[in-house]
Coordinates of C-alpha atoms in Angstrom, one line a residue:
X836 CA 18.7 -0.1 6.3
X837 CA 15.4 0.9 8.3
X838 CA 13.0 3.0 7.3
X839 CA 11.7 3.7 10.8
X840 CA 14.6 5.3 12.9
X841 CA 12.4 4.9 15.9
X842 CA 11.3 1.3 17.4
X843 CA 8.0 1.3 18.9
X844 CA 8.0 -0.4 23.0
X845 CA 5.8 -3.4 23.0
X846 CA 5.8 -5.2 26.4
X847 CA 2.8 -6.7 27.4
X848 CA 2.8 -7.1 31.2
X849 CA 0.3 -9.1 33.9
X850 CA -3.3 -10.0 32.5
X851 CA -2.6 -8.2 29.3
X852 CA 0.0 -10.7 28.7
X853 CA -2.1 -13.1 30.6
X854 CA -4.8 -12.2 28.0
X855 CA -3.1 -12.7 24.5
X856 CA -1.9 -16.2 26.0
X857 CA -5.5 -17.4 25.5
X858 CA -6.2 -16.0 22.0
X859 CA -7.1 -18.6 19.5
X860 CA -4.2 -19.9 17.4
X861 CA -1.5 -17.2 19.6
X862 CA 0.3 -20.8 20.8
X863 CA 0.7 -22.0 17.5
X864 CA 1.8 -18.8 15.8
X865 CA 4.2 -18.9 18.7
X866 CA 5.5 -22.0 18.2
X867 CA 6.8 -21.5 14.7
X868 CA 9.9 -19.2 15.6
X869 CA 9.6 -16.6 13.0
X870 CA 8.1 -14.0 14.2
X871 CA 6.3 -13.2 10.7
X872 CA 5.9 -14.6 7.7
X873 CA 5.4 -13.4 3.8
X874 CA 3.8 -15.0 0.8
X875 CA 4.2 -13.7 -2.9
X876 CA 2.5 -14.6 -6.4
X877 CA 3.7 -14.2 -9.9
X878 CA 4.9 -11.3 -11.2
X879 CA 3.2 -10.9 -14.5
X880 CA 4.4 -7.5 -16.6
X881 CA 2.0 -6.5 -19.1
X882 CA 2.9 -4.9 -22.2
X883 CA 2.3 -1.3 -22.5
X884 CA 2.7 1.7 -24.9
X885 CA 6.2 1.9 -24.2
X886 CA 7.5 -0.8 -22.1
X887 CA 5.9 -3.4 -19.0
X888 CA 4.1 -3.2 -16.2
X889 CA 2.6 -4.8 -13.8
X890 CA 2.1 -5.5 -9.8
X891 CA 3.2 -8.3 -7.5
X892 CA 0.8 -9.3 -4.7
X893 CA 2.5 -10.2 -1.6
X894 CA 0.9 -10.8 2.1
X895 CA 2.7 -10.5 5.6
X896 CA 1.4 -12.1 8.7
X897 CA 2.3 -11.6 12.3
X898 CA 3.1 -14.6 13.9
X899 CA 4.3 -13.0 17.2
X900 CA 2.2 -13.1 20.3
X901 CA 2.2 -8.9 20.1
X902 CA 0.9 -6.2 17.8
X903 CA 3.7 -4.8 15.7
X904 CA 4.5 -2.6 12.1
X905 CA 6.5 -4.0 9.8
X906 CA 8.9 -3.6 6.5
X907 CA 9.2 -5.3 3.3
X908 CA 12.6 -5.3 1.6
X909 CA 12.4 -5.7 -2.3
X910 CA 14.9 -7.0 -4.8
X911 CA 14.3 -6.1 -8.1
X912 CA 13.7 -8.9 -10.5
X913 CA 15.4 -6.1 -13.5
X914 CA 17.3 -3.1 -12.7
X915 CA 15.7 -0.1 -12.2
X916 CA 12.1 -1.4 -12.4
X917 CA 10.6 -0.9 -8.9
X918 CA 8.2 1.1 -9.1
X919 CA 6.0 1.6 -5.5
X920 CA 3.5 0.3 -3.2
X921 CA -0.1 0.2 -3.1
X922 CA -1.1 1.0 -0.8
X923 CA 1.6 3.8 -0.6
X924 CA 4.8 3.2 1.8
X925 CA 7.9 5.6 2.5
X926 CA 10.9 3.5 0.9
X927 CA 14.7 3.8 1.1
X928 CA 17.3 2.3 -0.7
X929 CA 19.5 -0.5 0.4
X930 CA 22.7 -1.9 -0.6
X931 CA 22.4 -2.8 -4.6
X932 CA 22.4 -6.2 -5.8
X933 CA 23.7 -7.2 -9.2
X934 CA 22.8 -3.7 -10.1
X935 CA 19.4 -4.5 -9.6
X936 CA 17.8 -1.8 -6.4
X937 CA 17.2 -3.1 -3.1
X938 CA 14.4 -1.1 -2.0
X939 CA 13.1 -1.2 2.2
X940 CA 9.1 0.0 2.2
X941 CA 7.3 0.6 5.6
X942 CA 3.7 -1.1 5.4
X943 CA 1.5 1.5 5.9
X944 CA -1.5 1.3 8.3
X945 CA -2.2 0.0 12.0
X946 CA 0.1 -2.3 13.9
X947 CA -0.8 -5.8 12.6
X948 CA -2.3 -8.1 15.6
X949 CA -1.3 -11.5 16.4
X950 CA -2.3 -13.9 13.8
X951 CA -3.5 -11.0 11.5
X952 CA -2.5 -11.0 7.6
X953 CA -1.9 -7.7 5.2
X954 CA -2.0 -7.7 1.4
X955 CA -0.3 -5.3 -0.6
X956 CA 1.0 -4.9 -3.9
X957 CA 4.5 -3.6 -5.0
X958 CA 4.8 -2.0 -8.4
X959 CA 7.4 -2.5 -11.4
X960 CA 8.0 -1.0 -14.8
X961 CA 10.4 -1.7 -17.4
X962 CA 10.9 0.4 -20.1
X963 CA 12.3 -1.9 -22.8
X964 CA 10.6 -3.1 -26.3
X965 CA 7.5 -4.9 -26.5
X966 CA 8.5 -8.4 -28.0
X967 CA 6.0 -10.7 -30.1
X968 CA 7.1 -13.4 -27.3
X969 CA 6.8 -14.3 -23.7
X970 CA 10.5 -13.4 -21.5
X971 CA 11.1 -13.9 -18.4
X972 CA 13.7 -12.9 -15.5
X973 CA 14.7 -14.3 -12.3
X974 CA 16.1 -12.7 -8.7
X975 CA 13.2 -11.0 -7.8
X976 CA 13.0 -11.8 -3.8
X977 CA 10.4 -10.3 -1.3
X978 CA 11.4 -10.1 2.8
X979 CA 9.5 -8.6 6.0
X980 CA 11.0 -7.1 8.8
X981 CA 9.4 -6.9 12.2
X982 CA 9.3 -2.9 13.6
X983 CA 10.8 -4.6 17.1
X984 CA 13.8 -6.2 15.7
X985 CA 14.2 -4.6 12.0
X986 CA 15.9 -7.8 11.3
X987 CA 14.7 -10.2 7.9
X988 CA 12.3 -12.6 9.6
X989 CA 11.1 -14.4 6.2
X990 CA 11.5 -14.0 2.4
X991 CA 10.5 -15.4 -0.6
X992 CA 11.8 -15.0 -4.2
X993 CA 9.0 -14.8 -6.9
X994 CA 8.9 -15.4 -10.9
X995 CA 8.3 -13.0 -13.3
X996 CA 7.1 -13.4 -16.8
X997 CA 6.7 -10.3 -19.4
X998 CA 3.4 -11.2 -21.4
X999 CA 4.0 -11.1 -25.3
X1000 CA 2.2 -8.9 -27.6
X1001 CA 0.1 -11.6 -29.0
X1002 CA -0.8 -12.4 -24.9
X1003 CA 1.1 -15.5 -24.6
X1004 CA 2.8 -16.3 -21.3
X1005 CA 4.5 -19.5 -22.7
X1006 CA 7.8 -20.6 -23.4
X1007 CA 9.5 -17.5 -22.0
X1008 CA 13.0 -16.5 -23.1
X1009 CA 15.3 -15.2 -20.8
X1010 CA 15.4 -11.1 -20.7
X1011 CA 18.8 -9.7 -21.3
X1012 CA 19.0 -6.2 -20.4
X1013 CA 21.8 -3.7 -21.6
X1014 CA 24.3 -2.3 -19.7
X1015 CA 25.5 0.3 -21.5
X1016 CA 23.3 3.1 -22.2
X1017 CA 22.8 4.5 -25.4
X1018 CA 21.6 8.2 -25.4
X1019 CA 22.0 11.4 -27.8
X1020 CA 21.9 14.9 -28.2
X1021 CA 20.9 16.7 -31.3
X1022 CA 20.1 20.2 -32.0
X1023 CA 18.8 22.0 -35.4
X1024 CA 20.6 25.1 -34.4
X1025 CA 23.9 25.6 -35.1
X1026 CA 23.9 29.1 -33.9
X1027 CA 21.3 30.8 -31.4
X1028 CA 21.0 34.3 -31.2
X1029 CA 19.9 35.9 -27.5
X1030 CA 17.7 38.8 -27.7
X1031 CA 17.4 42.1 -25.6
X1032 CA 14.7 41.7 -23.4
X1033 CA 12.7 44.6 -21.3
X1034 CA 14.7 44.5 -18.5
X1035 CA 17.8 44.6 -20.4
X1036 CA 19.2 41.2 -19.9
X1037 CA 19.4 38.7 -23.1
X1038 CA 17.5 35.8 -23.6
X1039 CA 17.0 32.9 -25.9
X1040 CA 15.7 29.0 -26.7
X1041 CA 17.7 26.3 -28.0
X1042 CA 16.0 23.0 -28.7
X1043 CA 17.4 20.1 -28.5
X1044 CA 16.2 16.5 -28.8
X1045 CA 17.0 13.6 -26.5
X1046 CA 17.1 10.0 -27.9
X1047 CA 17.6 7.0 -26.0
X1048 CA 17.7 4.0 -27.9
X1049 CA 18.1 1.0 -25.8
X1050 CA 16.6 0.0 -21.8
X1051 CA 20.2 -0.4 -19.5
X1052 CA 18.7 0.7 -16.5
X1053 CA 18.7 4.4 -15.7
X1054 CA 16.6 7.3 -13.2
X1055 CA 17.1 10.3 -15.6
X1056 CA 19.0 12.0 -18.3
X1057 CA 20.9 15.5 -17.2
X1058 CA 23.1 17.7 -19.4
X1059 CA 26.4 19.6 -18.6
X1060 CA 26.7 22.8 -20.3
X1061 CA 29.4 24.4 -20.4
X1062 CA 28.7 28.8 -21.2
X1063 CA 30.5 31.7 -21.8
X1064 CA 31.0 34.2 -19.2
X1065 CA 28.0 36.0 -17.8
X1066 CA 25.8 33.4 -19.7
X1067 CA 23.7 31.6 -17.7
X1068 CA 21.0 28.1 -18.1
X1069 CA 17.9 29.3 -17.0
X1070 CA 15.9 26.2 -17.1
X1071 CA 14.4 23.8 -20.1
X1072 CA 10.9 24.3 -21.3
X1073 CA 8.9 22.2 -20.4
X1074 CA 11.0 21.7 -16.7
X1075 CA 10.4 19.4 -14.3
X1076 CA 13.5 19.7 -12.1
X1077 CA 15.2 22.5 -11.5
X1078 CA 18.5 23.6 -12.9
X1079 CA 21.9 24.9 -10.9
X1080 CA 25.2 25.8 -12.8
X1081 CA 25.1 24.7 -16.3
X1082 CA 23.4 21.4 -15.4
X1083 CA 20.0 20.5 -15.6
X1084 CA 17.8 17.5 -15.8
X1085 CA 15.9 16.1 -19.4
X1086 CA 12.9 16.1 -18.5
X1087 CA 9.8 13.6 -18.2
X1088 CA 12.2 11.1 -15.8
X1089 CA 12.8 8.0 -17.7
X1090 CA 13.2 7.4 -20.8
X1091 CA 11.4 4.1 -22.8
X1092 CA 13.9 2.2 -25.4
X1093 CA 13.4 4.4 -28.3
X1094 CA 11.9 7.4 -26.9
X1095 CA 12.5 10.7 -28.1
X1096 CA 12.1 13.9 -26.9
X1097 CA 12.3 17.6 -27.4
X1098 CA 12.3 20.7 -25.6
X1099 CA 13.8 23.7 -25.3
X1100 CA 17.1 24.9 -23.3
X1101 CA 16.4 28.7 -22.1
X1102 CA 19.8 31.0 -22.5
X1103 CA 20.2 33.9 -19.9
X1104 CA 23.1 36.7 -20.5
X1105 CA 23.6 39.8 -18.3
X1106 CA 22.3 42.9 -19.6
X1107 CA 26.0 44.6 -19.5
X1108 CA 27.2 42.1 -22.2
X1109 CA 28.3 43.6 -25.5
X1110 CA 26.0 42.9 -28.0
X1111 CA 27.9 40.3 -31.1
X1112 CA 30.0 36.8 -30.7
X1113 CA 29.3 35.2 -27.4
X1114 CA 31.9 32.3 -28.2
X1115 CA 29.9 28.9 -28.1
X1116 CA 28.5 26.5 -25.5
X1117 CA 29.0 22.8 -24.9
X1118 CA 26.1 20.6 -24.2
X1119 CA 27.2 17.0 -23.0
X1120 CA 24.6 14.6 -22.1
X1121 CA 24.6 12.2 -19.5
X1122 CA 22.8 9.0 -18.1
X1123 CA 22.3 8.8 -14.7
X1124 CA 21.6 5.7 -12.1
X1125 CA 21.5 5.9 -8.7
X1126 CA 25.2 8.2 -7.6
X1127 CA 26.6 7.1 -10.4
X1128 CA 26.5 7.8 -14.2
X1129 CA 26.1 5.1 -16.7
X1130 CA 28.6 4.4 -19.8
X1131 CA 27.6 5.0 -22.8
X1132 CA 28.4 2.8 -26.2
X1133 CA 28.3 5.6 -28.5
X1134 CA 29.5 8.8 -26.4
X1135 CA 30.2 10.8 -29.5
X1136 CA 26.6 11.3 -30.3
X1137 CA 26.3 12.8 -26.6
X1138 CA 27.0 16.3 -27.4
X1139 CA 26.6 19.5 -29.4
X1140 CA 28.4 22.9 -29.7
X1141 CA 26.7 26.2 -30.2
X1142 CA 27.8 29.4 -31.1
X1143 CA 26.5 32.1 -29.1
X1144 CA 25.9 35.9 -30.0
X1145 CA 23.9 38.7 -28.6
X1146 CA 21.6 41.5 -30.1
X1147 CA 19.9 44.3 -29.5
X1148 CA 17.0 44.2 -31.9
X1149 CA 13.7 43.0 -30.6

């Protein structure tokens, strides 16, 4: 997958070529084959307030006789834990391994010269529980691609090690991450009555809280609802993403093992409705990874019904 669509010319012709012939070290950079290279540390996540993080240092070098940009492909070490660059990169998504995201990252800044090296750092997170001891998981892999041939020229998998609570990096266990999510959907309100507004339309705000208890890896929570006629969802409170149909987005993004939230589904009826019994409206609640949605081990605890009504006092 590139993340340039547009390869940049880079013949060197006569004395220019003539010229980086005689650069220091050009002949031996040369004389490796691969037209870059890649180095990367340990990837060491820290715990946080609701899960890991931490960055992995990784350096490219050019090892061609020409000036050129360059990729980086990353395989997650965990699914769903890739996080960015620093300094910032546009990234697309590759082919999936094992579940675990293959992301492709342009290196930002100038063309790298012959013999010149690059440091950046690529960014993870994973939201699971703290634990008192040191875990660890393997796969993580780090490859650069030339902008001339956007073909793998060199990779390199790396460690990583989740620091315990107490700060101890030894004896790591292995991490075992779900792969089922477990998420649900509760509301105090049995009933929710929509008021007459000024305009003559009916409003109202249902609020729900969203649980997730365990860390299978996941981009956001979204809800289906399914409304009466000429009831409409106009958005959550707070909202972050916006809303079409009945579906709309939890929001906040990703959810920590654990987490809870709560926040308020906004009703919308038209103002020719008659006021009384609406009938009711589904809420369903889904996890969602990449195009696909993730099962759930307890799908009964996913949704709610609500009876609906309208009325015309303020």
């Amino acid at each position: 997958m590139n993340t340039r669509t547009k390869l940049r010319a880079g013949v060197l012709l006569g004395s220019a070529l003539a010229l980086v012939a005689t650069l220091p070290g050009t002949a031996a950079l040369a004389s490796t084959g691969a037209p870059a290279a890649i180095s990367a540390g340990r990837l060491v996540l820290e715990p946080t307030g609701n899960g890991y993080r931490g960055t992995l240092p990784v350096t490219i070098t050019n090892r061609s006789r020409a000036a050129d940009y360059y990729s980086i492909r990353v395989t997650e070490p965990v699914a769903g834990s890739f996080d960015g660059l620093a300094p910032s990169g546009t990234c697309g998504q590759a082919d999936p391994v094992e579940n675990r995201r293959v992301m492709v990252c342009s290196v930002e800044g100038p063309d790298l010269e012959p013999g010149e090296r690059r440091t950046l750092e690529v960014a993870f997170e994973v939201l699971t529980t703290p634990r008192r001891y040191a875990i660890t998981a393997v796969g993580g892999r780090v490859e650069v691609m030339p902008g001339r041939t956007q073909q793998v020229a060199a990779g390199r998998d790396f460690t990583t090690v989740f620091r315990a609570t107490n700060g101890s990096l030894r004896h790591p266990r292995p991490y075992v991450q779900d792969t089922s999510a477990n998420a649900s959907l509760t509301t105090g309100a049995g009933a929710l009555t929509l008021a007459r507004q000024a305009d003559g339309t009916y409003a109202g705000r249902l609020p729900v809280t969203v649980r997730y208890a365990g860390d299978a890896p996941h981009d956001y929570l979204a809800v289906q609802a399914t409304v009466p006629s000429r009831v409409e969802i106009a958005g959550t409170d707070p909202q972050d993403a916006p809303s079409f149909g009945g579906f709309f987005e939890v929001p906040g993004g990703r959810m920590a093992a654990g987490e809870e939230r709560t926040f308020a589904v906004l009703f919308l009826a038209s103002a020719d409705i008659v006021a009384g019994d609406l009938g009711s409206v589904d809420l369903v609640l889904g996890t969602r990874y990449g195009d696909d949605e993730v099962a759930d081990a307890t799908p009964a605890d996913n949704s709610v019904r609500v009876s609906l009504s309208a009325s015309d006092d303020s």
